[in-house]
Amino acid sequence: MPTLFERIVAREIPADIVFQDDRVTAFRDIHPRAPVHILIVPNKPIPTANDVADEDEALIGHLYTVARELARREGIAESGYRLIVNCNSDGGQEVYHLHLHLLGGKPLGPMVASKAQ
Ligand code: 5GP
């Protein structure tokens, strides 16, 4: 079964795609948590951060250069932004297709809401 994000990459289900090349696709989150909330995903389905392979290093770097470029295009590069990867249940991962959240456009507050324990 293809993941939800594979189907977005393949344009089988609609999404507001803001960038796509042969390695990654970026689209606006359907439930934005900030004025700018973009998901940057590898076109191939890596389920979680645990599944990143040594040969994926260049691909993972590409996710970050695309994030940098989108932050500039969205006008948040100088004001600042947050890049997040959630992994598995404690990380709050909902979609098991690796993705980088690009969040910005307002002060984002503390990195996590609760105390360490
Ligand atoms: P996670 O919690 O896995 O790190 O984040 C998954 C994100 O995918 C959530 O922020 C959620 O709002 C977003 N999302 C879930 N389904 C869809 C969808 O069908 N379209 C888009 N554009 N975003 C989605």
Short mmCIF file of N, CA and C in Angstrom, two decimals, residues 33-103:
data_model
loop_
_atom_site.label_atom_id
_atom_site.label_comp_id
_atom_site.label_asym_id
_atom_site.label_seq_id
_atom_site.Cartn_x
_atom_site.Cartn_y
_atom_site.Cartn_z
N ARG A 33 -0.05 24.54 11.74
CA ARG A 33 0.16 24.97 13.13
C ARG A 33 0.83 26.32 13.20
N ALA A 34 1.07 26.96 12.07
CA ALA A 34 1.72 28.27 12.03
C ALA A 34 1.36 28.87 10.67
N PRO A 35 1.55 30.20 10.49
CA PRO A 35 1.21 30.81 9.20
C PRO A 35 1.91 30.13 8.03
N VAL A 36 3.14 29.71 8.23
CA VAL A 36 3.82 28.86 7.24
C VAL A 36 4.00 27.48 7.86
N HIS A 37 3.44 26.47 7.22
CA HIS A 37 3.62 25.08 7.68
C HIS A 37 3.68 24.21 6.44
N ILE A 38 4.89 23.86 6.07
CA ILE A 38 5.14 23.08 4.85
C ILE A 38 5.79 21.77 5.25
N LEU A 39 5.38 20.70 4.59
CA LEU A 39 5.99 19.38 4.79
C LEU A 39 6.89 19.09 3.60
N ILE A 40 8.13 18.70 3.89
CA ILE A 40 9.10 18.38 2.84
C ILE A 40 9.40 16.90 2.97
N VAL A 41 9.10 16.14 1.93
CA VAL A 41 9.16 14.68 2.02
C VAL A 41 10.05 14.13 0.91
N PRO A 42 10.79 13.05 1.20
CA PRO A 42 11.47 12.36 0.12
C PRO A 42 10.42 11.70 -0.78
N ASN A 43 10.66 11.68 -2.06
CA ASN A 43 9.69 11.03 -2.96
C ASN A 43 9.61 9.54 -2.69
N LYS A 44 10.73 8.95 -2.26
CA LYS A 44 10.67 7.52 -1.92
C LYS A 44 10.26 7.37 -0.46
N PRO A 45 9.51 6.32 -0.13
CA PRO A 45 8.93 6.21 1.20
C PRO A 45 9.88 5.63 2.24
N ILE A 46 10.59 6.50 2.94
CA ILE A 46 11.35 6.10 4.13
C ILE A 46 10.37 6.24 5.30
N PRO A 47 10.05 5.17 6.04
CA PRO A 47 8.97 5.28 7.05
C PRO A 47 9.29 6.27 8.18
N THR A 48 10.44 6.11 8.81
CA THR A 48 10.76 6.96 9.98
C THR A 48 12.24 7.33 9.93
N ALA A 49 12.64 8.20 10.86
CA ALA A 49 14.06 8.57 10.97
C ALA A 49 14.91 7.34 11.26
N ASN A 50 14.33 6.32 11.90
CA ASN A 50 15.07 5.09 12.18
C ASN A 50 15.45 4.34 10.90
N ASP A 51 14.75 4.63 9.83
CA ASP A 51 14.94 3.87 8.59
C ASP A 51 15.85 4.58 7.59
N VAL A 52 16.40 5.72 7.98
CA VAL A 52 17.32 6.44 7.09
C VAL A 52 18.58 5.59 6.93
N ALA A 53 18.94 5.31 5.70
CA ALA A 53 20.11 4.46 5.42
C ALA A 53 21.31 5.34 5.08
N ASP A 54 22.50 4.73 5.18
CA ASP A 54 23.71 5.48 4.87
C ASP A 54 23.62 6.11 3.48
N GLU A 55 23.05 5.39 2.54
CA GLU A 55 22.99 5.91 1.17
C GLU A 55 21.95 7.03 1.01
N ASP A 56 21.20 7.33 2.07
CA ASP A 56 20.21 8.42 2.03
C ASP A 56 20.81 9.76 2.49
N GLU A 57 22.10 9.79 2.83
CA GLU A 57 22.66 11.02 3.40
C GLU A 57 22.46 12.22 2.48
N ALA A 58 22.72 12.06 1.19
CA ALA A 58 22.57 13.18 0.26
C ALA A 58 21.10 13.60 0.14
N LEU A 59 20.22 12.62 0.15
CA LEU A 59 18.78 12.90 0.08
C LEU A 59 18.33 13.70 1.30
N ILE A 60 18.79 13.30 2.47
CA ILE A 60 18.40 14.02 3.69
C ILE A 60 18.96 15.44 3.67
N GLY A 61 20.17 15.58 3.18
CA GLY A 61 20.73 16.93 3.03
C GLY A 61 19.90 17.77 2.07
N HIS A 62 19.40 17.13 1.04
CA HIS A 62 18.58 17.85 0.06
C HIS A 62 17.28 18.36 0.69
N LEU A 63 16.70 17.58 1.60
CA LEU A 63 15.50 18.06 2.30
C LEU A 63 15.80 19.41 2.97
N TYR A 64 16.98 19.53 3.53
CA TYR A 64 17.34 20.75 4.25
C TYR A 64 17.64 21.91 3.30
N THR A 65 18.25 21.64 2.15
CA THR A 65 18.50 22.77 1.23
C THR A 65 17.18 23.23 0.61
N VAL A 66 16.24 22.31 0.40
CA VAL A 66 14.91 22.72 -0.07
C VAL A 66 14.22 23.54 1.02
N ALA A 67 14.33 23.10 2.27
CA ALA A 67 13.73 23.87 3.38
C ALA A 67 14.31 25.28 3.43
N ARG A 68 15.61 25.38 3.30
CA ARG A 68 16.25 26.71 3.31
C ARG A 68 15.69 27.58 2.21
N GLU A 69 15.55 27.04 1.01
CA GLU A 69 15.05 27.81 -0.13
C GLU A 69 13.58 28.20 0.07
N LEU A 70 12.78 27.27 0.60
CA LEU A 70 11.36 27.59 0.83
C LEU A 70 11.21 28.64 1.93
N ALA A 71 12.04 28.58 2.96
CA ALA A 71 12.00 29.61 4.01
C ALA A 71 12.29 30.98 3.41
N ARG A 72 13.24 31.04 2.50
CA ARG A 72 13.56 32.31 1.84
C ARG A 72 12.35 32.78 1.01
N ARG A 73 11.80 31.86 0.23
CA ARG A 73 10.66 32.21 -0.63
C ARG A 73 9.44 32.65 0.17
N GLU A 74 9.24 32.04 1.33
CA GLU A 74 8.06 32.36 2.17
C GLU A 74 8.29 33.60 3.02
N GLY A 75 9.51 34.15 2.97
CA GLY A 75 9.81 35.38 3.69
C GLY A 75 10.06 35.20 5.17
N ILE A 76 10.46 33.99 5.59
CA ILE A 76 10.67 33.74 7.02
C ILE A 76 12.13 33.41 7.34
N ALA A 77 13.00 33.50 6.35
CA ALA A 77 14.39 33.12 6.59
C ALA A 77 15.02 33.99 7.67
N GLU A 78 14.75 35.29 7.63
CA GLU A 78 15.39 36.20 8.59
C GLU A 78 14.65 36.23 9.92
N SER A 79 13.31 36.17 9.89
CA SER A 79 12.56 36.20 11.17
C SER A 79 12.75 34.90 11.93
N GLY A 80 12.94 33.81 11.19
CA GLY A 80 13.24 32.53 11.83
C GLY A 80 12.14 31.50 11.64
N TYR A 81 12.52 30.29 11.89
CA TYR A 81 11.59 29.18 11.65
C TYR A 81 12.08 27.96 12.41
N ARG A 82 11.28 26.90 12.37
CA ARG A 82 11.63 25.66 13.05
C ARG A 82 11.50 24.50 12.06
N LEU A 83 12.47 23.60 12.11
CA LEU A 83 12.43 22.38 11.30
C LEU A 83 12.29 21.20 12.27
N ILE A 84 11.29 20.37 12.03
CA ILE A 84 10.99 19.27 12.97
C ILE A 84 10.83 17.97 12.19
N VAL A 85 11.40 16.90 12.75
CA VAL A 85 11.10 15.54 12.28
C VAL A 85 10.58 14.76 13.48
N ASN A 86 9.34 14.29 13.42
CA ASN A 86 8.78 13.46 14.48
C ASN A 86 9.05 11.99 14.15
N CYS A 87 9.36 11.21 15.20
CA CYS A 87 9.66 9.78 14.98
C CYS A 87 8.87 8.91 15.96
N ASN A 88 8.06 8.03 15.38
CA ASN A 88 7.31 7.02 16.16
C ASN A 88 6.38 7.66 17.19
N SER A 89 5.84 6.87 18.09
CA SER A 89 4.71 7.36 18.90
C SER A 89 5.11 8.44 19.89
N ASP A 90 6.23 8.29 20.61
CA ASP A 90 6.61 9.34 21.55
C ASP A 90 6.95 10.64 20.83
N GLY A 91 7.40 10.53 19.60
CA GLY A 91 7.70 11.73 18.81
C GLY A 91 6.46 12.35 18.19
N GLY A 92 5.32 11.68 18.31
CA GLY A 92 4.08 12.23 17.77
C GLY A 92 3.93 12.04 16.27
N GLN A 93 4.63 11.06 15.71
CA GLN A 93 4.53 10.85 14.27
C GLN A 93 3.17 10.26 13.90
N GLU A 94 2.50 10.87 12.94
CA GLU A 94 1.18 10.40 12.49
C GLU A 94 1.26 9.72 11.13
N VAL A 95 2.12 10.22 10.27
CA VAL A 95 2.24 9.68 8.91
C VAL A 95 3.61 9.03 8.78
N TYR A 96 3.60 7.73 8.48
CA TYR A 96 4.85 6.96 8.48
C TYR A 96 5.52 7.00 7.09
N HIS A 97 5.84 8.22 6.72
CA HIS A 97 6.63 8.53 5.52
C HIS A 97 7.42 9.76 5.95
N LEU A 98 8.72 9.58 6.13
CA LEU A 98 9.59 10.63 6.70
C LEU A 98 9.26 11.99 6.12
N HIS A 99 9.19 13.01 6.98
CA HIS A 99 8.94 14.36 6.49
C HIS A 99 9.52 15.37 7.46
N LEU A 100 9.93 16.48 6.87
CA LEU A 100 10.48 17.61 7.62
C LEU A 100 9.38 18.66 7.65
N HIS A 101 9.00 19.08 8.88
CA HIS A 101 8.05 20.19 9.01
C HIS A 101 8.84 21.50 8.96
N LEU A 102 8.43 22.43 8.11
CA LEU A 102 8.96 23.80 8.10
C LEU A 102 7.86 24.70 8.65
N LEU A 103 8.13 25.28 9.83
CA LEU A 103 7.13 26.09 10.53
C LEU A 103 7.68 27.49 10.77
#
